[in-house]
Amino acid sequence: MNILVIGGGGREHALCWKLRQSAKVDRLFCAPGNAGIAQVAECVSLDPGNAAVVEFAQTNDIGLVVIGPEQPLVDGLADALRAAGIRAFGPSAAAARLEGSKGFTKSLCARANIPTAAFARFDSADAAREYVAAHDLPVVIKADGLAAGKGVVIATTAAEAGAALDTMAGPVVIEAFLTGPEASLFVLCDGTDLLSLGSAQDYKRVGDGDTGPNTGGMGAVAPAPALTAVLESRALTEIVAPTVAAMAAMGTPFTGVLFAGLMLTPTGPQLIEYNVRFGDPECEVLMLRLESDPLDLLVATCDGTLAAARPVWRDDTAVTVVMAAENYPGLPVTGTVIAGIDAAEATGAVVFHAGTARRDDGAVIATGGRVLAVTAIGADVGEARAAAYAGVDKIDWPGGFCRRDIGGE
Ligand code: AMP
Ligand code: GLY
C-alpha cells in the first residue's frame, strides 16, 4: 500500500519511521516532512487546503492518509478524503470538536457524567470577570479553541485572573483547579470499539524542575509512571468509553486516536482535555514501544475492525528528550547548524527530527522551536533515560538546549 503522512514534526517522523518497518508499506510520502523524515519517506510539498491532498492521493494511488496535526482535522481533511473514497486515519471535523472546542467537550462530559473539573463557558471576558470574582481561587482560564497548549492560565490571584482575561479575545472556559499527577492515555477508536495504545507522561514546562513557560512538550516517558493498570482501566471505562459512545449516539462517531489528558486526582482520573491526534513528543515514545505492524492498526481503525486487533508491545520503558532552539517557546533562533546526529544514533538512540531542513551543502539546520526528539528504550525508566541522554550528549548543536530531568524522579 502507498501511504501519505500529513505533517512535518517529530510525531510524523516517528510515524514514518515505524511505517517504514512494515513490509506492507510500498511508497511512503510525507507532506511536508523534514530533513529526518526524508531519510525514510519521500517528502512532498502540497498547496494548503484539502483539495491538493485529495488530488495527490488520487494521483499516487494512496491507500491510507495518516493525518498528524489537529488543524487539518478541524478543517475537515478526513471528511474530504473519505468523500473521495480515500481511507483516512483521523476524525471528521465534527468529531475533531473534542479538541477544537473545549466548550463542546465540557458539555459532552456534563451530559455523559464524565469526571472533569467544574466549568463555565463565557462568550466575553466581562461575563467571565464576574464569575471569577464570585469563585474560589485558583481558577483555570482557557481560550475556547485551538491554542497549541499556550491558551491556559492558572490564576492564583484576582489580579492574575484579570490580566489573563485582558489578553484573551473570544470565548473562554473557566475551570476549577484540580491537583494530582498528570498522564496522557492514547486510545484507537474505530467509531465503536476501543484499543488502548498505553500511556505517556509529557513534560510541558520549558525548564528543569517544571519551571518556566509552557511548551508543546519538552520530553516524554511511556508508559506514564503514575498511571497504574487500575487507573488506566478506570480512565477507559469512566472517561474514554462514554465519550466514544456519546459521539456515536450524536451521529458523529470518533475514528482515529483519542488522546486523553488526565489528572489523577485523589478521587480518581479526571479529564483535563482531549486531543484528536497523537501527541508530540508522546508519539515518539509510543512508536518505540510498538512491536507489531503499525499499518495493521491504522487500517483496522479506519475500517472498523479494531475488535480483532492484537498489537504487541515491548515491556520496556521509552524516554524522549526534546532539543529545542534557543529562545523557545519564544521566537526561536533558527538556521543554526546541528552536527552529531549519526554519533547520537550510534549509541542506539533514535533521533527523530521535529524541525529541521537540509541545507544545499548537506548540513542539517534548525527550522523551528522544537527541533529534535532523542528517543531510547530501556528495561526501566532509569535505563531508558540514560540511553536517551547518551544520545543527546553526542549532538553537537550550540544553538540548542534541552531539559536534563526527563524521566527523573
Ligand atoms: P490543557 O491545554 O487544557 O491541556 O491545559 C494545559 C495544562 O494546564 C494541563 O496539562 C494542566 O497542567 C493544566 N491544567 C489544565 N486544566 C487544569 C485544571 N482544571 N486544574 C489544574 N490544572 C489544569
Ligand atoms: N505534547 C502535547 C501535545 O501533543 O499536545
Tab-separated table of C-alpha atoms and ligand atoms in Angstrom:
chain	number	residue	atom	x	y	z
A	1	MET	CA	0.000	0.000	0.000
A	2	ASN	CA	1.148	3.552	-0.697
A	3	ILE	CA	0.834	5.836	2.327
A	4	LEU	CA	0.748	9.613	2.751
A	5	VAL	CA	1.506	11.125	6.163
A	6	ILE	CA	0.469	14.753	6.721
A	7	GLY	CA	2.756	16.861	8.922
A	8	GLY	CA	6.415	17.622	9.442
A	9	GLY	CA	7.251	17.238	13.115
A	10	GLY	CA	8.761	14.653	15.426
A	11	ARG	CA	5.400	12.906	15.632
A	12	GLU	CA	5.290	12.444	11.875
A	13	HIS	CA	8.939	11.322	11.793
A	14	ALA	CA	8.122	8.654	14.386
A	15	LEU	CA	5.061	7.524	12.386
A	16	CYS	CA	7.065	7.368	9.134
A	17	TRP	CA	9.978	5.594	10.860
A	18	LYS	CA	7.629	2.923	12.188
A	19	LEU	CA	5.637	2.614	8.950
A	20	ARG	CA	8.889	2.164	7.007
A	21	GLN	CA	9.468	-1.032	9.032
A	22	SER	CA	6.242	-2.550	7.688
A	23	ALA	CA	6.650	-4.996	4.821
A	24	LYS	CA	3.171	-3.951	3.663
A	25	VAL	CA	4.173	-0.345	3.003
A	26	ASP	CA	5.181	0.333	-0.583
A	27	ARG	CA	5.731	4.038	-1.294
A	28	LEU	CA	5.703	6.295	1.757
A	29	PHE	CA	5.120	10.019	1.257
A	30	CYS	CA	5.122	12.801	3.831
A	31	ALA	CA	3.860	16.360	3.328
A	32	PRO	CA	5.752	18.497	4.081
A	33	GLY	CA	8.137	16.279	6.095
A	34	ASN	CA	11.580	17.465	7.224
A	35	ALA	CA	15.265	16.505	6.881
A	36	GLY	CA	14.902	13.440	9.103
A	37	ILE	CA	11.671	12.232	7.532
A	38	ALA	CA	13.380	12.491	4.122
A	39	GLN	CA	15.588	9.554	5.158
A	40	VAL	CA	12.593	7.200	5.398
A	41	ALA	CA	9.920	8.793	3.188
A	42	GLU	CA	9.513	10.894	0.041
A	43	CYS	CA	8.833	14.443	1.214
A	44	VAL	CA	6.399	16.416	-0.914
A	45	SER	CA	5.137	19.950	-0.622
A	46	LEU	CA	1.410	20.346	-1.215
A	47	ASP	CA	-0.639	23.508	-1.576
A	48	PRO	CA	-2.628	24.420	1.518
A	49	GLY	CA	-6.201	23.177	1.597
A	50	ASN	CA	-7.909	19.825	1.391
A	51	ALA	CA	-8.244	19.703	-2.403
A	52	ALA	CA	-4.497	19.388	-3.021
A	53	VAL	CA	-4.219	16.448	-0.618
A	54	VAL	CA	-7.169	14.647	-2.214
A	55	GLU	CA	-5.699	15.174	-5.659
A	56	PHE	CA	-2.253	13.955	-4.599
A	57	ALA	CA	-3.783	10.857	-3.006
A	58	GLN	CA	-5.750	10.068	-6.165
A	59	THR	CA	-2.794	10.632	-8.476
A	60	ASN	CA	-0.414	8.490	-6.402
A	61	ASP	CA	-2.744	5.598	-5.613
A	62	ILE	CA	-2.595	6.287	-1.861
A	63	GLY	CA	-4.316	3.589	0.204
A	64	LEU	CA	-4.117	5.446	3.516
A	65	VAL	CA	-3.614	9.070	4.546
A	66	VAL	CA	-2.415	9.492	8.142
A	67	ILE	CA	-3.190	12.993	9.406
A	68	GLY	CA	-0.708	14.026	12.120
A	69	PRO	CA	-1.676	17.514	13.368
A	70	GLU	CA	-5.017	18.817	14.653
A	71	GLN	CA	-5.508	21.780	12.320
A	72	PRO	CA	-6.208	19.786	9.124
A	73	LEU	CA	-8.565	17.537	11.111
A	74	VAL	CA	-10.506	20.522	12.424
A	75	ASP	CA	-10.515	21.839	8.838
A	76	GLY	CA	-12.197	18.666	7.557
A	77	LEU	CA	-9.350	16.933	5.719
A	78	ALA	CA	-10.520	13.467	6.817
A	79	ASP	CA	-14.050	14.269	5.577
A	80	ALA	CA	-12.726	15.449	2.197
A	81	LEU	CA	-10.623	12.303	1.764
A	82	ARG	CA	-13.439	9.940	2.755
A	83	ALA	CA	-15.852	11.743	0.430
A	84	ALA	CA	-13.382	10.951	-2.373
A	85	GLY	CA	-13.237	7.286	-1.319
A	86	ILE	CA	-9.760	7.534	0.231
A	87	ARG	CA	-9.008	5.878	3.576
A	88	ALA	CA	-8.042	8.479	6.192
A	89	PHE	CA	-6.682	7.987	9.710
A	90	GLY	CA	-8.165	10.762	11.845
A	91	PRO	CA	-11.582	12.043	12.890
A	92	SER	CA	-14.113	14.051	10.904
A	93	ALA	CA	-14.308	17.792	11.562
A	94	ALA	CA	-17.415	17.149	13.654
A	95	ALA	CA	-15.571	14.624	15.842
A	96	ALA	CA	-12.442	16.817	15.974
A	97	ARG	CA	-14.509	19.280	18.047
A	98	LEU	CA	-13.374	17.173	21.017
A	99	GLU	CA	-10.077	19.042	20.634
A	100	GLY	CA	-11.175	22.118	18.699
A	101	SER	CA	-13.778	23.284	21.211
A	102	LYS	CA	-13.313	22.959	24.948
A	103	GLY	CA	-16.921	24.096	25.389
A	104	PHE	CA	-18.149	21.187	23.229
A	105	THR	CA	-16.130	18.663	25.247
A	106	LYS	CA	-17.199	20.100	28.580
A	107	SER	CA	-20.893	19.901	27.623
A	108	LEU	CA	-20.450	16.323	26.451
A	109	CYS	CA	-18.780	15.437	29.768
A	110	ALA	CA	-21.647	17.001	31.697
A	111	ARG	CA	-24.250	15.043	29.681
A	112	ALA	CA	-22.376	11.728	29.869
A	113	ASN	CA	-21.375	12.138	33.527
A	114	ILE	CA	-17.645	12.035	32.733
A	115	PRO	CA	-15.375	13.197	35.577
A	116	THR	CA	-13.830	16.570	34.731
A	117	ALA	CA	-13.273	19.887	36.506
A	118	ALA	CA	-16.381	22.011	37.162
A	119	PHE	CA	-16.564	24.658	34.473
A	120	ALA	CA	-18.401	27.554	32.934
A	121	ARG	CA	-18.133	28.986	29.414
A	122	PHE	CA	-18.416	32.676	28.578
A	123	ASP	CA	-18.753	34.462	25.282
A	124	SER	CA	-16.987	37.516	26.658
A	125	ALA	CA	-14.281	38.343	29.153
A	126	ASP	CA	-16.621	40.729	31.045
A	127	ALA	CA	-19.084	37.987	31.920
A	128	ALA	CA	-16.127	35.804	32.919
A	129	ARG	CA	-14.822	38.510	35.270
A	130	GLU	CA	-17.972	38.425	37.411
A	131	TYR	CA	-17.753	34.637	37.628
A	132	VAL	CA	-14.120	34.757	38.764
A	133	ALA	CA	-14.975	37.357	41.433
A	134	ALA	CA	-17.623	35.007	42.846
A	135	HIS	CA	-15.467	31.837	42.946
A	136	ASP	CA	-12.561	30.490	44.972
A	137	LEU	CA	-9.058	30.811	43.552
A	138	PRO	CA	-7.080	29.359	41.912
A	139	VAL	CA	-9.157	29.057	38.771
A	140	VAL	CA	-8.005	27.811	35.394
A	141	ILE	CA	-8.760	30.103	32.446
A	142	LYS	CA	-8.648	28.697	28.911
A	143	ALA	CA	-9.267	30.135	25.471
A	144	ASP	CA	-12.029	28.110	23.773
A	145	GLY	CA	-10.330	26.982	20.602
A	146	LEU	CA	-7.104	25.532	19.278
A	147	ALA	CA	-4.387	27.244	21.294
A	148	ALA	CA	-1.384	24.925	20.873
A	149	GLY	CA	-1.087	24.397	24.627
A	150	LYS	CA	-0.485	28.074	25.218
A	151	GLY	CA	-4.035	29.166	25.945
A	152	VAL	CA	-4.195	28.077	29.598
A	153	VAL	CA	-3.626	30.314	32.635
A	154	ILE	CA	-3.780	29.095	36.219
A	155	ALA	CA	-4.720	32.244	38.137
A	156	THR	CA	-3.958	32.225	41.853
A	157	THR	CA	-4.846	35.891	42.452
A	158	ALA	CA	-7.639	38.164	41.213
A	159	ALA	CA	-5.008	40.328	39.506
A	160	GLU	CA	-3.646	37.333	37.568
A	161	ALA	CA	-7.151	36.326	36.527
A	162	GLY	CA	-7.886	39.874	35.366
A	163	ALA	CA	-4.650	40.088	33.395
A	164	ALA	CA	-5.344	36.729	31.725
A	165	LEU	CA	-8.847	37.764	30.704
A	166	ASP	CA	-7.497	41.058	29.315
A	167	THR	CA	-5.320	39.149	26.846
A	168	MET	CA	-7.960	36.661	25.696
A	169	ALA	CA	-10.116	37.527	22.734
A	170	GLY	CA	-13.210	35.444	22.102
A	171	PRO	CA	-14.930	32.829	24.241
A	172	VAL	CA	-13.289	31.489	27.398
A	173	VAL	CA	-13.784	28.449	29.607
A	174	ILE	CA	-13.142	28.758	33.347
A	175	GLU	CA	-12.489	25.624	35.361
A	176	ALA	CA	-11.956	24.551	38.931
A	177	PHE	CA	-8.308	23.817	39.735
A	178	LEU	CA	-7.529	20.088	40.016
A	179	THR	CA	-4.467	18.563	41.657
A	180	GLY	CA	-2.567	15.339	41.152
A	181	PRO	CA	-0.061	13.818	38.761
A	182	GLU	CA	-0.878	14.111	35.056
A	183	ALA	CA	-0.812	11.347	32.468
A	184	SER	CA	-1.899	11.008	28.873
A	185	LEU	CA	-3.741	7.980	27.538
A	186	PHE	CA	-3.838	7.102	23.826
A	187	VAL	CA	-6.750	5.072	22.520
A	188	LEU	CA	-7.514	3.966	18.982
A	189	CYS	CA	-11.219	4.223	18.164
A	190	ASP	CA	-12.951	2.900	15.063
A	191	GLY	CA	-16.261	4.578	15.873
A	192	THR	CA	-17.432	1.706	18.061
A	193	ASP	CA	-14.533	-0.275	19.514
A	194	LEU	CA	-11.558	0.967	21.512
A	195	LEU	CA	-7.968	-0.215	21.730
A	196	SER	CA	-5.591	1.330	24.257
A	197	LEU	CA	-2.112	2.143	22.980
A	198	GLY	CA	-0.984	2.820	26.519
A	199	SER	CA	0.066	5.970	28.280
A	200	ALA	CA	2.772	8.598	28.340
A	201	GLN	CA	3.853	11.398	30.617
A	202	ASP	CA	4.640	14.731	28.998
A	203	TYR	CA	6.906	17.478	30.363
A	204	LYS	CA	5.184	20.719	29.440
A	205	ARG	CA	7.338	23.410	31.106
A	206	VAL	CA	10.470	24.583	29.356
A	207	GLY	CA	12.815	24.384	32.363
A	208	ASP	CA	14.207	21.705	34.660
A	209	GLY	CA	12.037	21.044	37.701
A	210	ASP	CA	8.912	22.105	35.774
A	211	THR	CA	9.805	25.776	35.718
A	212	GLY	CA	9.235	28.486	33.120
A	213	PRO	CA	6.555	28.822	30.470
A	214	ASN	CA	4.508	26.018	28.912
A	215	THR	CA	5.684	24.478	25.657
A	216	GLY	CA	4.353	21.898	23.222
A	217	GLY	CA	6.288	19.312	25.286
A	218	MET	CA	9.978	19.042	26.207
A	219	GLY	CA	10.086	15.279	26.673
A	220	ALA	CA	8.020	12.214	27.464
A	221	VAL	CA	8.119	8.856	29.188
A	222	ALA	CA	5.993	5.840	28.198
A	223	PRO	CA	4.265	4.259	29.951
A	224	ALA	CA	3.349	7.090	32.354
A	225	PRO	CA	4.695	6.010	35.754
A	226	ALA	CA	1.663	7.413	37.625
A	227	LEU	CA	-0.991	5.655	35.539
A	228	THR	CA	-1.276	2.218	37.117
A	229	ALA	CA	-3.190	-0.564	35.365
A	230	VAL	CA	-6.135	0.062	37.696
A	231	LEU	CA	-6.210	3.795	36.934
A	232	GLU	CA	-5.845	3.163	33.194
A	233	SER	CA	-8.766	0.804	33.262
A	234	ARG	CA	-10.835	3.354	35.216
A	235	ALA	CA	-9.964	6.077	32.711
A	236	LEU	CA	-11.039	3.816	29.854
A	237	THR	CA	-14.387	2.889	31.404
A	238	GLU	CA	-15.245	6.174	33.134
A	239	ILE	CA	-13.917	8.659	30.555
A	240	VAL	CA	-12.991	7.334	27.108
A	241	ALA	CA	-15.720	4.721	26.552
A	242	PRO	CA	-18.623	7.041	27.447
A	243	THR	CA	-17.118	9.743	25.227
A	244	VAL	CA	-16.919	7.424	22.236
A	245	ALA	CA	-20.468	6.181	22.918
A	246	ALA	CA	-21.760	9.761	23.142
A	247	MET	CA	-20.057	10.727	19.882
A	248	ALA	CA	-21.579	7.734	18.102
A	249	ALA	CA	-25.027	8.482	19.559
A	250	MET	CA	-24.783	12.062	18.234
A	251	GLY	CA	-24.178	10.725	14.726
A	252	THR	CA	-20.568	11.935	14.746
A	253	PRO	CA	-18.595	8.764	15.575
A	254	PHE	CA	-14.960	9.266	16.527
A	255	THR	CA	-12.381	7.410	14.466
A	256	GLY	CA	-8.643	7.811	14.863
A	257	VAL	CA	-6.597	8.191	18.021
A	258	LEU	CA	-8.120	9.864	21.055
A	259	PHE	CA	-5.524	11.413	23.360
A	260	ALA	CA	-6.965	11.933	26.833
A	261	GLY	CA	-5.066	14.336	29.091
A	262	LEU	CA	-5.803	13.122	32.614
A	263	MET	CA	-5.350	14.480	36.112
A	264	LEU	CA	-5.015	11.628	38.605
A	265	THR	CA	-6.863	13.256	41.498
A	266	PRO	CA	-7.373	11.713	44.932
A	267	THR	CA	-10.860	10.590	43.800
A	268	GLY	CA	-9.684	9.079	40.508
A	269	PRO	CA	-8.811	10.127	36.952
A	270	GLN	CA	-10.443	13.293	35.651
A	271	LEU	CA	-10.348	14.570	32.091
A	272	ILE	CA	-8.330	17.747	31.539
A	273	GLU	CA	-8.628	17.810	27.781
A	274	TYR	CA	-8.921	15.715	24.664
A	275	ASN	CA	-6.716	15.862	21.638
A	276	VAL	CA	-7.821	14.070	18.487
A	277	ARG	CA	-4.368	13.011	17.250
A	278	PHE	CA	-1.127	11.568	18.544
A	279	GLY	CA	0.830	13.762	20.945
A	280	ASP	CA	4.179	15.221	20.066
A	281	PRO	CA	6.572	14.071	21.602
A	282	GLU	CA	4.345	11.308	23.049
A	283	CYS	CA	4.071	9.588	19.660
A	284	GLU	CA	7.846	9.175	19.585
A	285	VAL	CA	7.858	7.088	22.781
A	286	LEU	CA	4.750	5.108	21.801
A	287	MET	CA	6.254	4.119	18.443
A	288	LEU	CA	9.464	2.858	20.066
A	289	ARG	CA	7.432	0.539	22.272
A	290	LEU	CA	5.279	-0.852	19.447
A	291	GLU	CA	6.459	-4.202	18.147
A	292	SER	CA	3.583	-5.025	15.763
A	293	ASP	CA	2.997	-3.763	12.256
A	294	PRO	CA	1.705	-0.175	12.594
A	295	LEU	CA	-0.145	-0.327	9.284
A	296	ASP	CA	-2.444	-3.099	10.524
A	297	LEU	CA	-3.504	-0.944	13.482
A	298	LEU	CA	-4.088	2.209	11.440
A	299	VAL	CA	-6.075	0.359	8.771
A	300	ALA	CA	-8.146	-1.521	11.381
A	301	THR	CA	-9.019	1.850	12.949
A	302	CYS	CA	-10.203	3.215	9.594
A	303	ASP	CA	-12.030	0.042	8.561
A	304	GLY	CA	-13.902	-0.598	11.810
A	305	THR	CA	-12.093	-3.850	12.616
A	306	LEU	CA	-10.264	-2.856	15.821
A	307	ALA	CA	-12.075	-5.518	17.861
A	308	ALA	CA	-9.848	-8.137	16.180
A	309	ALA	CA	-6.540	-6.238	16.556
A	310	ARG	CA	-3.941	-7.687	18.960
A	311	PRO	CA	-0.910	-5.393	18.961
A	312	VAL	CA	2.288	-6.497	20.681
A	313	TRP	CA	4.202	-4.026	22.842
A	314	ARG	CA	7.690	-4.183	24.286
A	315	ASP	CA	7.818	-4.406	28.045
A	316	ASP	CA	10.457	-1.676	28.047
A	317	THR	CA	10.085	1.944	29.024
A	318	ALA	CA	10.763	4.626	26.404
A	319	VAL	CA	12.082	8.133	27.066
A	320	THR	CA	12.343	11.020	24.624
A	321	VAL	CA	14.248	14.255	25.236
A	322	VAL	CA	13.313	17.237	23.077
A	323	MET	CA	16.123	19.504	21.933
A	324	ALA	CA	14.825	22.987	21.186
A	325	ALA	CA	16.278	26.057	19.519
A	326	GLU	CA	17.490	28.879	21.715
A	327	ASN	CA	14.704	31.172	22.989
A	328	TYR	CA	11.910	28.569	22.536
A	329	PRO	CA	9.000	28.823	23.432
A	330	GLY	CA	9.558	32.441	22.443
A	331	LEU	CA	10.535	33.185	18.847
A	332	PRO	CA	13.246	30.546	18.279
A	333	VAL	CA	16.653	31.245	16.762
A	334	THR	CA	16.597	29.193	13.552
A	335	GLY	CA	19.147	28.388	10.860
A	336	THR	CA	21.785	27.089	13.285
A	337	VAL	CA	23.750	24.000	12.236
A	338	ILE	CA	23.258	20.656	14.014
A	339	ALA	CA	26.024	18.026	13.919
A	340	GLY	CA	26.489	14.700	15.674
A	341	ILE	CA	23.188	13.090	14.729
A	342	ASP	CA	24.909	9.955	13.366
A	343	ALA	CA	27.044	9.722	16.503
A	344	ALA	CA	23.898	10.002	18.629
A	345	GLU	CA	22.239	7.201	16.675
A	346	ALA	CA	25.369	5.061	17.009
A	347	THR	CA	24.667	4.940	20.760
A	348	GLY	CA	21.389	3.143	19.987
A	349	ALA	CA	19.151	6.184	20.439
A	350	VAL	CA	16.737	7.153	17.672
A	351	VAL	CA	16.909	10.803	16.690
A	352	PHE	CA	13.532	11.995	15.429
A	353	HIS	CA	13.570	15.332	13.646
A	354	ALA	CA	10.911	17.811	14.699
A	355	GLY	CA	12.016	20.990	12.940
A	356	THR	CA	14.932	20.570	10.558
A	357	ALA	CA	15.885	21.100	6.937
A	358	ARG	CA	18.922	20.073	4.915
A	359	ARG	CA	20.987	22.922	3.520
A	360	ASP	CA	22.439	22.741	0.000
A	361	ASP	CA	25.830	21.845	1.474
A	362	GLY	CA	24.262	18.876	3.268
A	363	ALA	CA	24.233	20.384	6.777
A	364	VAL	CA	21.148	19.852	8.943
A	365	ILE	CA	19.768	23.149	10.249
A	366	ALA	CA	17.117	24.071	12.796
A	367	THR	CA	13.891	25.433	11.331
A	368	GLY	CA	11.569	25.655	14.312
A	369	GLY	CA	11.236	25.755	18.088
A	370	ARG	CA	11.321	22.056	18.883
A	371	VAL	CA	13.993	20.600	16.630
A	372	LEU	CA	14.970	17.036	17.666
A	373	ALA	CA	13.440	14.346	19.856
A	374	VAL	CA	16.190	11.978	21.004
A	375	THR	CA	14.464	8.749	21.967
A	376	ALA	CA	15.542	5.455	23.530
A	377	ILE	CA	14.197	2.412	25.324
A	378	GLY	CA	15.456	0.527	28.353
A	379	ALA	CA	14.361	-2.110	30.826
A	380	ASP	CA	13.148	0.619	33.179
A	381	VAL	CA	12.831	4.385	33.166
A	382	GLY	CA	16.363	4.813	34.548
A	383	GLU	CA	17.923	2.806	31.729
A	384	ALA	CA	15.805	4.480	29.081
A	385	ARG	CA	16.667	7.901	30.434
A	386	ALA	CA	20.399	7.125	30.487
A	387	ALA	CA	20.205	5.835	26.907
A	388	ALA	CA	18.310	8.905	25.691
A	389	TYR	CA	20.790	11.323	27.323
A	390	ALA	CA	23.716	9.293	25.957
A	391	GLY	CA	22.289	10.173	22.539
A	392	VAL	CA	21.660	13.813	23.479
A	393	ASP	CA	25.265	14.190	24.628
A	394	LYS	CA	26.535	13.280	21.152
A	395	ILE	CA	24.532	16.047	19.487
A	396	ASP	CA	26.800	18.959	18.658
A	397	TRP	CA	24.459	21.927	18.465
A	398	PRO	CA	25.467	25.127	20.258
A	399	GLY	CA	22.175	26.766	19.195
A	400	GLY	CA	20.025	24.250	21.072
A	401	PHE	CA	19.096	23.251	24.608
A	402	CYS	CA	17.135	20.558	26.423
A	403	ARG	CA	15.839	19.698	29.857
A	404	ARG	CA	18.153	17.434	31.847
A	405	ASP	CA	15.462	15.912	34.072
A	406	ILE	CA	13.211	13.995	31.664
A	407	GLY	CA	12.401	10.636	33.245
A	408	GLY	CA	13.897	11.774	36.560
A	409	GLU	CA	12.315	11.423	39.971
B	1	AMP	P1	-4.802	21.997	28.510
B	1	AMP	O1	-4.366	22.892	27.390
B	1	AMP	O2	-6.268	22.025	28.785
B	1	AMP	O3	-4.229	20.626	28.399
B	1	AMP	O4	-4.059	22.535	29.815
B	1	AMP	C1	-2.654	22.632	29.854
B	1	AMP	C2	-2.176	22.330	31.253
B	1	AMP	O5	-2.788	23.178	32.199
B	1	AMP	C3	-2.521	20.928	31.718
B	1	AMP	O6	-1.601	19.977	31.291
B	1	AMP	C4	-2.506	21.094	33.218
B	1	AMP	O7	-1.173	21.046	33.713
B	1	AMP	C5	-3.032	22.477	33.400
B	1	AMP	N1	-4.475	22.425	33.670
B	1	AMP	C6	-5.451	22.459	32.748
B	1	AMP	N2	-6.666	22.372	33.334
B	1	AMP	C7	-6.449	22.281	34.657
B	1	AMP	C8	-7.301	22.166	35.808
B	1	AMP	N3	-8.635	22.178	35.693
B	1	AMP	N4	-6.717	22.101	37.013
B	1	AMP	C9	-5.369	22.125	37.136
B	1	AMP	N5	-4.522	22.239	36.116
B	1	AMP	C10	-5.035	22.305	34.877
B	2	GLY	N1	2.674	17.131	23.816
B	2	GLY	C1	1.344	17.597	23.873
B	2	GLY	C2	0.590	17.571	22.623
B	2	GLY	O1	0.977	16.994	21.631
B	2	GLY	O2	-0.476	18.176	22.595
